[in-house]
């Protein structure tokens, strides 16, 4: 009789739990649609063109970066990211709505898994739910949905959470071999999405230390496999795939005093934290020159040092388990790889990209959720629910505003320039957008601005050549094309346009040479073949002997 009552009680609890989970799943589905519904019809922009729409290698096996010898000089190794781009392009082609729905679906699963991870570690459904809701709606994570060529950031979040769940279950003695194996698989998926998840062992260690209350010995045992994976990955990247010739070499050759760099790094982190607190001015990439004024340098270094001392003091003073210190530690973990990543594009300045910190931002949202959970017992429920509703309305409104900005390349880049007016990328992509719209005068203005701020890359010079070409200024166009080819002689399009200029000047030998070079670089250029046929026909009509037998 008693056992029957217990079985019936367990069955009822299982049904209730199932209904609760269903309501949570529906809540996140609605929240995702409300927050990002106005982004679904946004057009392609910026990197979507070279990575997806105009990428002639996207159907080629080399696109997946599996031929190590051919890709050793690239700055990154992200085959899973490229595979996702291949899959989405194969399904959706040039229809942007498909990419948005796919990215939004990944974000939805990330929110559900984040709730599951926090529920099983913090054991407080309210905090787990609030954290996941804040993560879903905060505009700093809008890039997960709006950037069509970057579904890998959402997949990275999904894969990392799954890896943590499986390693955590293994540490609890639940199907140890199976869970460690699955954890390893998901860890590799995350790592091959983006190398910034190299900090994974720290994320796992902080869960085991602050939430699971494990001993240091047990934590080191559980970290053996993840740390071994990271060591092998770093060896592979340093030996075979550009890590040493890319970021590490730039870091080692950085001719900046250590404390100047530390001040600059602190400034980058400070900028990011302000965007978490107040989402005004979030951009895809933010840069700063190296901080060199002594007073500012010492002020920023003092802030960095005091923050570090405070964190260590809190770690020592407060007992475990401690969700607050866990949250703070997760935020700090994300800052570690940024110290190297910020040097990855020194020709653009010392940079930070908010999506580098998408996973560690969970720590901030957890802190916020813990604060609200503690306030619940101090204020009336009416005020408490109103405060949460106001904050969510604030986040959702800002996210929808950023969705609107992301909807058009010109609109987004003009906004970006209000935040970083001298940065290369908003000027370049704005010029490119005007070039595509055949507004050559406007395009020229932004490409020239890049040259004026000291950057002379082959793409900018080539695009300046195109603006002069289409405006009929052929001598200036030829000059820009020549300078562009001096930096990159393998641009088929530049050779093609130079051939057109020579053809218009009736310089048939030079034109033939330019079109032939274009075809040699890119055999798919049908227009170059047609122009060679035109030159051959003109020669036949004028009986001009060819320059080649």
Short mmCIF file of C-alpha atoms in Angstrom, two decimals:
data_model
loop_
_atom_site.label_atom_id
_atom_site.label_comp_id
_atom_site.label_asym_id
_atom_site.label_seq_id
_atom_site.Cartn_x
_atom_site.Cartn_y
_atom_site.Cartn_z
CA UNK A 1 0.00 0.00 0.00
CA UNK A 2 2.73 2.44 1.04
CA UNK A 3 4.89 1.55 -1.96
CA UNK A 4 1.89 2.12 -4.22
CA UNK A 5 1.34 5.60 -2.78
CA UNK A 6 5.03 6.43 -3.25
CA UNK A 7 4.94 5.24 -6.88
CA UNK A 8 1.81 7.31 -7.52
CA UNK A 9 3.44 10.38 -5.93
CA UNK A 10 6.57 9.91 -8.07
CA UNK A 11 4.44 9.59 -11.20
CA UNK A 12 2.57 12.81 -10.37
CA UNK A 13 5.86 14.62 -9.72
CA UNK A 14 7.19 13.38 -13.06
CA UNK A 15 4.07 14.65 -14.86
CA UNK A 16 4.27 18.02 -13.11
CA UNK A 17 7.97 18.33 -13.92
CA UNK A 18 7.24 17.49 -17.56
CA UNK A 19 4.56 20.21 -17.72
CA UNK A 20 6.90 22.70 -16.05
CA UNK A 21 9.64 21.98 -18.58
CA UNK A 22 7.12 22.32 -21.42
CA UNK A 23 6.10 25.76 -20.15
CA UNK A 24 9.75 26.79 -19.89
CA UNK A 25 10.40 25.61 -23.46
CA UNK A 26 7.37 27.59 -24.70
CA UNK A 27 8.49 30.64 -22.69
CA UNK A 28 11.90 30.70 -24.41
CA UNK A 29 10.34 30.11 -27.82
CA UNK A 30 8.10 33.13 -27.32
CA UNK A 31 10.92 35.21 -25.88
CA UNK A 32 13.21 34.44 -28.83
CA UNK A 33 10.50 35.41 -31.32
CA UNK A 34 9.58 38.61 -29.48
CA UNK A 35 13.24 39.67 -29.13
CA UNK A 36 14.47 38.75 -32.61
CA UNK A 37 11.31 38.51 -34.72
CA UNK A 38 12.04 41.80 -36.50
CA UNK A 39 15.48 40.48 -37.60
CA UNK A 40 14.22 37.56 -39.69
CA UNK A 41 14.03 39.52 -42.95
CA UNK A 42 17.31 41.41 -42.48
CA UNK A 43 19.51 41.37 -45.56
CA UNK A 44 23.05 40.06 -46.01
CA UNK A 45 25.80 42.43 -44.93
CA UNK A 46 29.57 42.76 -44.51
CA UNK A 47 31.32 39.38 -44.07
CA UNK A 48 28.24 37.56 -45.34
CA UNK A 49 29.40 38.39 -48.88
CA UNK A 50 32.99 37.01 -48.86
CA UNK A 51 32.06 34.10 -46.57
CA UNK A 52 28.77 33.07 -48.20
CA UNK A 53 27.27 34.88 -51.17
CA UNK A 54 30.41 35.64 -53.19
CA UNK A 55 32.63 32.88 -51.86
CA UNK A 56 33.69 30.84 -54.89
CA UNK A 57 35.36 28.24 -52.65
CA UNK A 58 32.33 27.47 -50.51
CA UNK A 59 31.57 24.26 -52.42
CA UNK A 60 35.23 23.24 -52.56
CA UNK A 61 36.70 20.75 -50.02
CA UNK A 62 39.44 23.30 -49.25
CA UNK A 63 36.77 25.56 -47.70
CA UNK A 64 36.53 23.14 -44.76
CA UNK A 65 40.23 23.74 -43.93
CA UNK A 66 40.97 20.02 -43.90
CA UNK A 67 44.04 20.36 -46.12
CA UNK A 68 46.42 21.55 -43.43
CA UNK A 69 49.36 22.25 -45.73
CA UNK A 70 47.30 24.61 -47.89
CA UNK A 71 45.97 26.63 -44.93
CA UNK A 72 49.00 26.92 -42.65
CA UNK A 73 49.27 30.69 -43.09
CA UNK A 74 45.67 31.45 -42.11
CA UNK A 75 45.20 33.09 -38.73
CA UNK A 76 42.57 30.64 -37.52
CA UNK A 77 41.46 27.01 -37.77
CA UNK A 78 37.67 26.66 -37.48
CA UNK A 79 36.51 23.77 -39.68
CA UNK A 80 33.21 23.32 -37.82
CA UNK A 81 32.41 26.99 -38.39
CA UNK A 82 33.13 26.59 -42.11
CA UNK A 83 31.10 23.38 -42.23
CA UNK A 84 28.10 25.22 -40.75
CA UNK A 85 28.45 27.94 -43.40
CA UNK A 86 28.56 25.26 -46.09
CA UNK A 87 25.44 23.55 -44.71
CA UNK A 88 23.43 26.76 -44.32
CA UNK A 89 24.46 28.03 -47.76
CA UNK A 90 23.50 24.67 -49.32
CA UNK A 91 20.04 24.88 -47.78
CA UNK A 92 19.27 28.60 -47.89
CA UNK A 93 21.44 30.01 -50.70
CA UNK A 94 20.71 33.73 -51.03
CA UNK A 95 17.57 33.74 -48.86
CA UNK A 96 18.57 35.46 -45.59
CA UNK A 97 15.48 34.41 -43.63
CA UNK A 98 16.68 30.80 -43.52
CA UNK A 99 19.98 31.79 -41.90
CA UNK A 100 18.18 33.87 -39.28
CA UNK A 101 15.77 31.06 -38.37
CA UNK A 102 18.69 28.61 -38.12
CA UNK A 103 20.70 30.96 -35.88
CA UNK A 104 17.65 31.74 -33.76
CA UNK A 105 16.99 28.02 -33.30
CA UNK A 106 20.56 27.51 -32.05
CA UNK A 107 20.12 30.42 -29.60
CA UNK A 108 16.87 28.84 -28.40
CA UNK A 109 18.60 25.52 -27.66
CA UNK A 110 21.47 27.39 -25.96
CA UNK A 111 18.98 29.06 -23.59
CA UNK A 112 17.29 25.74 -22.74
CA UNK A 113 20.63 24.03 -22.11
CA UNK A 114 21.88 26.95 -20.00
CA UNK A 115 18.76 26.63 -17.85
CA UNK A 116 19.39 22.87 -17.50
CA UNK A 117 23.08 23.38 -16.55
CA UNK A 118 22.33 26.03 -13.91
CA UNK A 119 19.36 24.07 -12.55
CA UNK A 120 21.56 21.01 -11.96
CA UNK A 121 24.44 23.01 -10.40
CA UNK A 122 22.90 25.93 -8.49
CA UNK A 123 19.72 23.93 -7.77
CA UNK A 124 17.55 27.02 -7.90
CA UNK A 125 15.07 27.09 -10.79
CA UNK A 126 14.28 30.76 -10.34
CA UNK A 127 17.92 31.84 -10.65
CA UNK A 128 18.51 29.44 -13.54
CA UNK A 129 15.44 30.75 -15.37
CA UNK A 130 16.25 34.44 -14.84
CA UNK A 131 19.87 33.94 -15.95
CA UNK A 132 18.78 32.23 -19.17
CA UNK A 133 16.16 34.91 -19.86
CA UNK A 134 18.72 37.70 -19.44
CA UNK A 135 21.16 35.82 -21.66
CA UNK A 136 18.47 35.47 -24.34
CA UNK A 137 17.34 39.09 -24.40
CA UNK A 138 20.46 41.19 -23.74
CA UNK A 139 21.45 43.02 -26.97
CA UNK A 140 25.15 42.23 -26.56
CA UNK A 141 24.30 38.70 -27.71
CA UNK A 142 22.27 39.80 -30.74
CA UNK A 143 25.16 38.92 -33.05
CA UNK A 144 24.21 35.25 -32.50
CA UNK A 145 21.10 35.81 -34.61
CA UNK A 146 21.96 38.78 -36.82
CA UNK A 147 25.29 37.70 -38.29
CA UNK A 148 24.33 35.15 -40.93
CA UNK A 149 27.83 33.77 -41.50
CA UNK A 150 28.46 33.18 -37.79
CA UNK A 151 26.11 30.41 -36.55
CA UNK A 152 29.22 28.89 -35.00
CA UNK A 153 29.01 31.26 -32.00
CA UNK A 154 25.59 29.90 -31.04
CA UNK A 155 26.76 26.32 -31.71
CA UNK A 156 29.86 27.00 -29.58
CA UNK A 157 27.58 27.99 -26.70
CA UNK A 158 25.43 24.88 -27.16
CA UNK A 159 28.44 22.54 -27.46
CA UNK A 160 30.28 24.06 -24.47
CA UNK A 161 27.24 23.75 -22.21
CA UNK A 162 26.73 20.12 -23.31
CA UNK A 163 30.42 19.39 -22.66
CA UNK A 164 30.13 20.90 -19.17
CA UNK A 165 26.97 18.89 -18.42
CA UNK A 166 28.59 15.59 -19.46
CA UNK A 167 31.86 16.23 -17.60
CA UNK A 168 29.85 17.29 -14.55
CA UNK A 169 27.76 14.10 -14.65
CA UNK A 170 30.97 12.07 -14.98
CA UNK A 171 32.38 13.81 -11.90
CA UNK A 172 29.25 12.69 -10.01
CA UNK A 173 29.91 9.07 -10.99
CA UNK A 174 27.04 8.83 -13.49
CA UNK A 175 28.03 6.62 -16.47
CA UNK A 176 31.57 7.94 -16.21
CA UNK A 177 32.98 6.53 -19.44
CA UNK A 178 29.96 7.49 -21.56
CA UNK A 179 29.71 11.01 -20.14
CA UNK A 180 33.44 11.69 -20.46
CA UNK A 181 33.35 10.49 -24.07
CA UNK A 182 30.35 12.68 -24.90
CA UNK A 183 31.94 15.60 -23.06
CA UNK A 184 35.08 15.16 -25.15
CA UNK A 185 33.09 15.12 -28.41
CA UNK A 186 31.21 18.32 -27.58
CA UNK A 187 34.41 19.98 -26.35
CA UNK A 188 36.07 19.28 -29.70
CA UNK A 189 33.04 20.66 -31.55
CA UNK A 190 33.23 23.88 -29.51
CA UNK A 191 37.00 24.16 -29.93
CA UNK A 192 36.75 23.77 -33.71
CA UNK A 193 34.06 26.46 -33.80
CA UNK A 194 36.32 29.06 -32.19
CA UNK A 195 39.64 28.85 -30.37
CA UNK A 196 38.54 31.20 -27.55
CA UNK A 197 36.96 28.24 -25.76
CA UNK A 198 40.54 27.27 -24.90
CA UNK A 199 39.60 28.50 -21.40
CA UNK A 200 37.17 25.56 -20.98
CA UNK A 201 39.12 23.87 -18.14
CA UNK A 202 38.66 27.01 -16.03
CA UNK A 203 34.88 27.03 -16.61
CA UNK A 204 34.68 23.38 -15.51
CA UNK A 205 37.04 23.92 -12.57
CA UNK A 206 34.97 26.79 -11.19
CA UNK A 207 31.78 24.70 -11.34
CA UNK A 208 33.49 21.88 -9.46
CA UNK A 209 35.08 24.22 -6.89
CA UNK A 210 32.37 26.80 -6.17
CA UNK A 211 29.18 24.81 -6.81
CA UNK A 212 30.05 21.11 -6.43
CA UNK A 213 32.38 21.74 -3.47
CA UNK A 214 34.97 19.26 -4.78
CA UNK A 215 38.43 18.96 -3.31
CA UNK A 216 41.41 20.27 -5.25
CA UNK A 217 42.62 16.72 -5.82
CA UNK A 218 39.29 15.63 -7.33
CA UNK A 219 39.16 18.74 -9.51
CA UNK A 220 42.62 18.06 -10.91
CA UNK A 221 41.53 14.51 -11.68
CA UNK A 222 38.43 15.71 -13.55
CA UNK A 223 40.47 18.28 -15.48
CA UNK A 224 42.99 15.75 -16.80
CA UNK A 225 41.14 15.02 -20.06
CA UNK A 226 40.10 18.64 -20.92
CA UNK A 227 43.59 19.97 -20.16
CA UNK A 228 45.19 17.22 -22.28
CA UNK A 229 42.89 18.19 -25.18
CA UNK A 230 43.87 21.84 -24.87
CA UNK A 231 47.60 21.03 -24.75
CA UNK A 232 47.32 18.87 -27.88
CA UNK A 233 45.28 21.55 -29.63
CA UNK A 234 47.82 24.27 -28.83
CA UNK A 235 50.66 22.01 -30.01
CA UNK A 236 48.79 21.35 -33.26
CA UNK A 237 48.07 25.03 -33.84
CA UNK A 238 51.61 26.13 -33.02
CA UNK A 239 53.19 23.39 -35.14
CA UNK A 240 50.88 23.03 -38.12
CA UNK A 241 48.37 25.80 -38.28
CA UNK A 242 49.53 29.39 -37.93
CA UNK A 243 49.10 30.05 -34.20
CA UNK A 244 52.78 30.86 -33.81
CA UNK A 245 53.05 32.84 -37.05
CA UNK A 246 49.85 34.70 -36.26
CA UNK A 247 48.77 35.83 -32.81
CA UNK A 248 51.78 34.63 -30.80
CA UNK A 249 54.33 36.28 -33.06
CA UNK A 250 52.39 39.54 -32.98
CA UNK A 251 52.22 39.36 -29.19
CA UNK A 252 55.92 38.58 -28.80
CA UNK A 253 56.94 41.28 -31.28
CA UNK A 254 54.69 43.93 -29.76
CA UNK A 255 57.00 46.85 -29.11
CA UNK A 256 54.91 48.30 -26.30
CA UNK A 257 55.89 48.50 -22.61
CA UNK A 258 54.11 45.86 -20.55
CA UNK A 259 52.25 48.34 -18.34
CA UNK A 260 51.08 50.30 -21.41
CA UNK A 261 49.63 47.07 -22.84
CA UNK A 262 48.06 46.17 -19.48
CA UNK A 263 46.42 49.60 -19.33
CA UNK A 264 45.12 49.18 -22.90
CA UNK A 265 43.81 45.70 -22.10
CA UNK A 266 42.06 47.06 -18.99
CA UNK A 267 40.48 49.76 -21.14
CA UNK A 268 39.11 47.12 -23.54
CA UNK A 269 37.65 45.08 -20.69
CA UNK A 270 36.20 48.24 -19.15
CA UNK A 271 34.48 49.07 -22.43
CA UNK A 272 32.92 45.61 -22.58
CA UNK A 273 31.68 45.75 -18.98
CA UNK A 274 30.02 49.11 -19.62
CA UNK A 275 28.15 47.53 -22.56
CA UNK A 276 26.86 44.80 -20.26
CA UNK A 277 25.65 47.39 -17.77
CA UNK A 278 24.26 49.79 -20.38
CA UNK A 279 23.82 48.47 -23.93
CA UNK A 280 24.30 51.82 -25.66
CA UNK A 281 27.07 51.80 -28.29
CA UNK A 282 27.51 48.04 -28.84
CA UNK A 283 29.39 47.40 -32.10
CA UNK A 284 30.80 44.36 -33.86
CA UNK A 285 34.43 45.40 -33.24
CA UNK A 286 35.76 48.16 -31.00
CA UNK A 287 39.37 49.30 -31.05
CA UNK A 288 41.64 51.62 -29.16
CA UNK A 289 45.19 52.86 -29.69
CA UNK A 290 47.75 51.77 -27.12
CA UNK A 291 47.34 53.85 -23.95
CA UNK A 292 50.59 55.78 -23.45
CA UNK A 293 49.85 58.78 -21.23
CA UNK A 294 51.53 57.99 -17.93
CA UNK A 295 48.71 59.21 -15.66
CA UNK A 296 46.08 57.19 -17.52
CA UNK A 297 48.39 54.16 -17.69
CA UNK A 298 48.94 54.14 -13.95
CA UNK A 299 45.26 54.82 -13.25
CA UNK A 300 44.13 51.86 -15.38
CA UNK A 301 46.83 49.60 -13.96
CA UNK A 302 45.76 50.59 -10.45
CA UNK A 303 42.15 49.63 -11.29
CA UNK A 304 43.35 46.31 -12.70
CA UNK A 305 45.51 45.56 -9.64
CA UNK A 306 42.84 46.51 -7.11
CA UNK A 307 40.24 44.40 -8.90
CA UNK A 308 42.58 41.41 -8.87
CA UNK A 309 43.35 41.83 -5.16
CA UNK A 310 39.62 42.14 -4.38
CA UNK A 311 38.79 38.93 -6.27
CA UNK A 312 41.54 36.97 -4.53
CA UNK A 313 40.42 38.32 -1.13
CA UNK A 314 36.82 37.25 -1.84
CA UNK A 315 37.98 33.78 -2.89
CA UNK A 316 39.85 33.39 0.40
CA UNK A 317 37.28 34.99 2.73
CA UNK A 318 33.96 33.42 1.69
CA UNK A 319 33.20 29.70 2.10
CA UNK A 320 31.96 27.31 -0.54
CA UNK A 321 29.56 26.63 -2.22
CA UNK A 322 29.27 30.20 -3.44
CA UNK A 323 27.25 31.01 -6.60
CA UNK A 324 28.29 34.70 -6.52
CA UNK A 325 32.01 33.95 -6.63
CA UNK A 326 31.28 31.31 -9.26
CA UNK A 327 29.59 33.95 -11.43
CA UNK A 328 32.44 36.44 -10.96
CA UNK A 329 34.99 33.73 -11.81
CA UNK A 330 33.16 32.86 -15.03
CA UNK A 331 33.24 36.48 -16.15
CA UNK A 332 36.97 36.67 -15.43
CA UNK A 333 37.61 33.41 -17.31
CA UNK A 334 36.35 34.97 -20.52
CA UNK A 335 38.81 37.85 -20.15
CA UNK A 336 41.84 35.52 -20.18
CA UNK A 337 41.97 34.61 -23.90
CA UNK A 338 41.09 38.21 -24.83
CA UNK A 339 44.60 39.18 -23.67
CA UNK A 340 45.95 37.42 -26.78
CA UNK A 341 42.95 37.80 -29.08
CA UNK A 342 43.04 41.60 -28.78
CA UNK A 343 46.42 41.50 -30.59
CA UNK A 344 45.14 39.40 -33.49
CA UNK A 345 44.69 42.38 -35.84
CA UNK A 346 47.24 44.94 -34.77
CA UNK A 347 47.02 46.66 -38.16
CA UNK A 348 43.53 47.76 -37.03
CA UNK A 349 44.60 48.61 -33.48
CA UNK A 350 44.14 46.73 -30.21
CA UNK A 351 40.62 45.33 -30.57
CA UNK A 352 37.81 43.60 -28.76
CA UNK A 353 34.83 41.83 -30.30
CA UNK A 354 31.90 41.41 -27.88
CA UNK A 355 31.03 37.97 -29.28
CA UNK A 356 34.38 36.70 -27.97
CA UNK A 357 32.79 36.94 -24.51
CA UNK A 358 29.36 35.51 -25.24
CA UNK A 359 29.94 32.44 -23.09
CA UNK A 360 31.56 34.23 -20.15
CA UNK A 361 28.77 36.84 -20.19
CA UNK A 362 26.65 34.14 -18.55
CA UNK A 363 28.47 35.02 -15.33
CA UNK A 364 27.12 38.58 -15.45
CA UNK A 365 23.55 37.41 -16.08
CA UNK A 366 23.89 34.93 -13.21
CA UNK A 367 24.99 37.74 -10.89
CA UNK A 368 21.98 39.77 -11.96
CA UNK A 369 19.66 36.80 -11.36
CA UNK A 370 21.12 36.17 -7.89
CA UNK A 371 20.61 39.84 -7.02
CA UNK A 372 16.94 39.67 -8.05
CA UNK A 373 16.45 36.39 -6.15
CA UNK A 374 17.75 38.01 -2.94
CA UNK A 375 15.67 41.14 -3.47
CA UNK A 376 12.51 39.04 -3.64
CA UNK A 377 12.48 38.57 0.13
CA UNK A 378 13.17 42.26 0.80
CA UNK A 379 10.52 43.99 -1.32
CA UNK A 380 6.91 43.37 -2.26
CA UNK A 381 6.23 40.86 -5.03
CA UNK A 382 4.47 43.53 -7.07
CA UNK A 383 7.58 45.74 -7.10
CA UNK A 384 9.83 42.71 -7.71
CA UNK A 385 7.91 41.49 -10.77
CA UNK A 386 7.62 45.06 -12.05
CA UNK A 387 11.40 45.54 -11.82
CA UNK A 388 12.05 42.35 -13.79
CA UNK A 389 9.44 43.31 -16.39
CA UNK A 390 10.99 46.78 -16.81
CA UNK A 391 14.50 45.32 -17.21
CA UNK A 392 13.28 42.77 -19.77
CA UNK A 393 11.41 45.47 -21.67
CA UNK A 394 14.62 47.52 -21.67
CA UNK A 395 16.69 44.61 -23.02
CA UNK A 396 14.13 43.53 -25.62
CA UNK A 397 13.61 47.10 -26.87
CA UNK A 398 17.35 47.61 -27.27
CA UNK A 399 17.75 44.24 -28.98
CA UNK A 400 14.99 45.07 -31.46
CA UNK A 401 16.63 48.44 -32.10
CA UNK A 402 19.92 46.71 -32.89
CA UNK A 403 18.04 44.23 -35.10
CA UNK A 404 16.81 47.23 -37.07
CA UNK A 405 20.37 48.56 -37.41
CA UNK A 406 21.60 45.15 -38.55
CA UNK A 407 18.92 45.11 -41.25
CA UNK A 408 20.92 47.16 -43.73
CA UNK A 409 24.68 47.43 -44.30
CA UNK A 410 24.68 51.18 -44.86
CA UNK A 411 22.53 51.77 -41.79
CA UNK A 412 24.65 49.55 -39.54
CA UNK A 413 28.00 50.90 -40.72
CA UNK A 414 26.86 54.52 -40.34
CA UNK A 415 25.86 53.70 -36.77
CA UNK A 416 29.18 51.88 -36.23
CA UNK A 417 31.07 54.98 -37.37
CA UNK A 418 29.34 57.06 -34.68
CA UNK A 419 31.06 54.82 -32.11
CA UNK A 420 34.45 54.28 -33.83
CA UNK A 421 34.77 56.86 -36.64
CA UNK A 422 38.36 55.92 -37.57
CA UNK A 423 38.02 52.16 -37.55
CA UNK A 424 38.85 50.35 -40.77
CA UNK A 425 35.92 47.97 -41.08
CA UNK A 426 32.87 50.31 -40.91
CA UNK A 427 34.57 52.62 -43.43
CA UNK A 428 35.43 49.70 -45.71
CA UNK A 429 32.02 48.03 -45.61
CA UNK A 430 30.20 51.34 -45.99
CA UNK A 431 32.30 52.13 -49.05
CA UNK A 432 31.61 48.62 -50.35
CA UNK A 433 27.85 49.04 -49.87
CA UNK A 434 27.84 52.31 -51.80
CA UNK A 435 29.98 50.69 -54.50
CA UNK A 436 27.41 47.90 -54.86
CA UNK A 437 24.66 50.55 -55.05
CA UNK A 438 26.65 52.32 -57.82
CA UNK A 439 26.96 55.44 -55.66
CA UNK A 440 30.60 55.81 -56.61
CA UNK A 441 31.14 59.27 -55.16
CA UNK A 442 30.02 58.18 -51.68
CA UNK A 443 31.98 54.93 -51.93
CA UNK A 444 35.13 56.84 -52.86
CA UNK A 445 34.76 59.08 -49.81
CA UNK A 446 34.95 56.19 -47.34
CA UNK A 447 37.70 54.29 -49.15
CA UNK A 448 39.79 57.48 -49.24
CA UNK A 449 39.21 57.93 -45.51
CA UNK A 450 40.85 54.54 -44.94
CA UNK A 451 43.91 55.68 -46.89
CA UNK A 452 43.98 58.97 -44.96
CA UNK A 453 44.09 57.19 -41.60
CA UNK A 454 47.19 55.29 -42.75
CA UNK A 455 45.88 51.99 -44.11
CA UNK A 456 46.80 51.08 -47.70
CA UNK A 457 45.61 47.50 -48.30
CA UNK A 458 45.08 46.01 -51.75
CA UNK A 459 41.28 45.76 -51.36
CA UNK A 460 40.84 49.44 -50.51
CA UNK A 461 43.15 50.54 -53.34
CA UNK A 462 41.39 48.17 -55.73
CA UNK A 463 37.98 49.54 -54.73
CA UNK A 464 39.24 53.10 -55.20
CA UNK A 465 40.31 52.00 -58.66
CA UNK A 466 36.77 50.71 -59.30
CA UNK A 467 35.17 53.99 -58.23
CA UNK A 468 37.47 55.96 -60.59
CA UNK A 469 36.86 53.42 -63.36
CA UNK A 470 33.09 53.69 -63.14
CA UNK A 471 33.28 57.50 -62.95
CA UNK A 472 35.32 57.49 -66.17
CA UNK A 473 38.63 58.62 -64.66
CA UNK A 474 40.74 55.89 -66.29
CA UNK A 475 44.27 57.21 -65.53
CA UNK A 476 43.48 57.44 -61.80
CA UNK A 477 41.83 54.00 -61.92
CA UNK A 478 44.89 52.48 -63.59
CA UNK A 479 47.13 54.03 -60.94
CA UNK A 480 45.07 52.56 -58.08
CA UNK A 481 44.90 49.15 -59.77
CA UNK A 482 48.68 49.13 -60.25
CA UNK A 483 49.23 49.95 -56.56
CA UNK A 484 46.72 47.27 -55.56
CA UNK A 485 48.45 44.60 -57.65
CA UNK A 486 51.80 45.55 -56.14
CA UNK A 487 50.36 44.40 -52.78
CA UNK A 488 48.42 41.41 -54.12
CA UNK A 489 49.23 40.26 -57.68
CA UNK A 490 46.65 37.45 -57.43
CA UNK A 491 43.50 39.56 -57.75
CA UNK A 492 41.75 38.33 -60.90
CA UNK A 493 39.18 41.16 -60.87
CA UNK A 494 41.90 43.83 -60.76
CA UNK A 495 43.66 42.29 -63.77
CA UNK A 496 40.31 42.18 -65.58
CA UNK A 497 39.56 45.88 -65.05
CA UNK A 498 43.10 46.83 -66.03
CA UNK A 499 42.56 44.83 -69.22
CA UNK A 500 39.39 46.83 -69.89
CA UNK A 501 41.31 50.09 -69.53
CA UNK A 502 44.05 48.91 -71.90
CA UNK A 503 41.41 47.73 -74.36
CA UNK A 504 39.69 51.12 -74.34
CA UNK A 505 43.07 52.72 -75.04
CA UNK A 506 43.64 50.22 -77.85
CA UNK A 507 46.73 48.86 -76.05
CA UNK A 508 45.94 45.34 -77.26
CA UNK A 509 49.10 43.59 -76.10
CA UNK A 510 48.77 44.92 -72.53
CA UNK A 511 45.04 44.14 -72.53
CA UNK A 512 45.64 40.58 -73.71
CA UNK A 513 48.24 40.07 -71.00
CA UNK A 514 45.90 41.41 -68.28
CA UNK A 515 42.95 39.23 -69.36
CA UNK A 516 45.20 36.17 -69.61
CA UNK A 517 46.48 36.75 -66.06
CA UNK A 518 42.90 37.10 -64.81
CA UNK A 519 41.93 33.76 -66.39
CA UNK A 520 45.03 32.05 -65.01
CA UNK A 521 44.09 33.16 -61.48
CA UNK A 522 40.36 32.47 -61.87
CA UNK A 523 39.42 30.22 -64.84
CA UNK A 524 35.71 30.90 -64.21
CA UNK A 525 35.99 34.52 -65.45
CA UNK A 526 33.94 34.22 -68.64
CA UNK A 527 34.11 37.96 -69.34
CA UNK A 528 37.90 37.81 -69.62
CA UNK A 529 37.63 35.03 -72.19
CA UNK A 530 35.10 37.09 -74.14
CA UNK A 531 37.43 40.09 -74.11
CA UNK A 532 40.30 37.96 -75.42
CA UNK A 533 38.01 36.86 -78.26
CA UNK A 534 37.21 40.52 -78.97
CA UNK A 535 40.93 41.37 -79.12
CA UNK A 536 41.53 38.47 -81.50
CA UNK A 537 38.70 39.65 -83.75
CA UNK A 538 39.98 43.25 -83.76
CA UNK A 539 43.44 42.01 -84.70
CA UNK A 540 42.04 39.97 -87.55
CA UNK A 541 40.07 42.92 -88.86
CA UNK A 542 43.00 45.33 -88.56
CA UNK A 543 45.51 42.64 -89.54
CA UNK A 544 47.60 43.41 -86.47
CA UNK A 545 49.97 40.51 -85.77
CA UNK A 546 49.68 38.93 -82.34
CA UNK A 547 52.40 39.26 -79.82
CA UNK A 548 52.49 35.50 -79.34
CA UNK A 549 53.08 32.75 -81.92
#
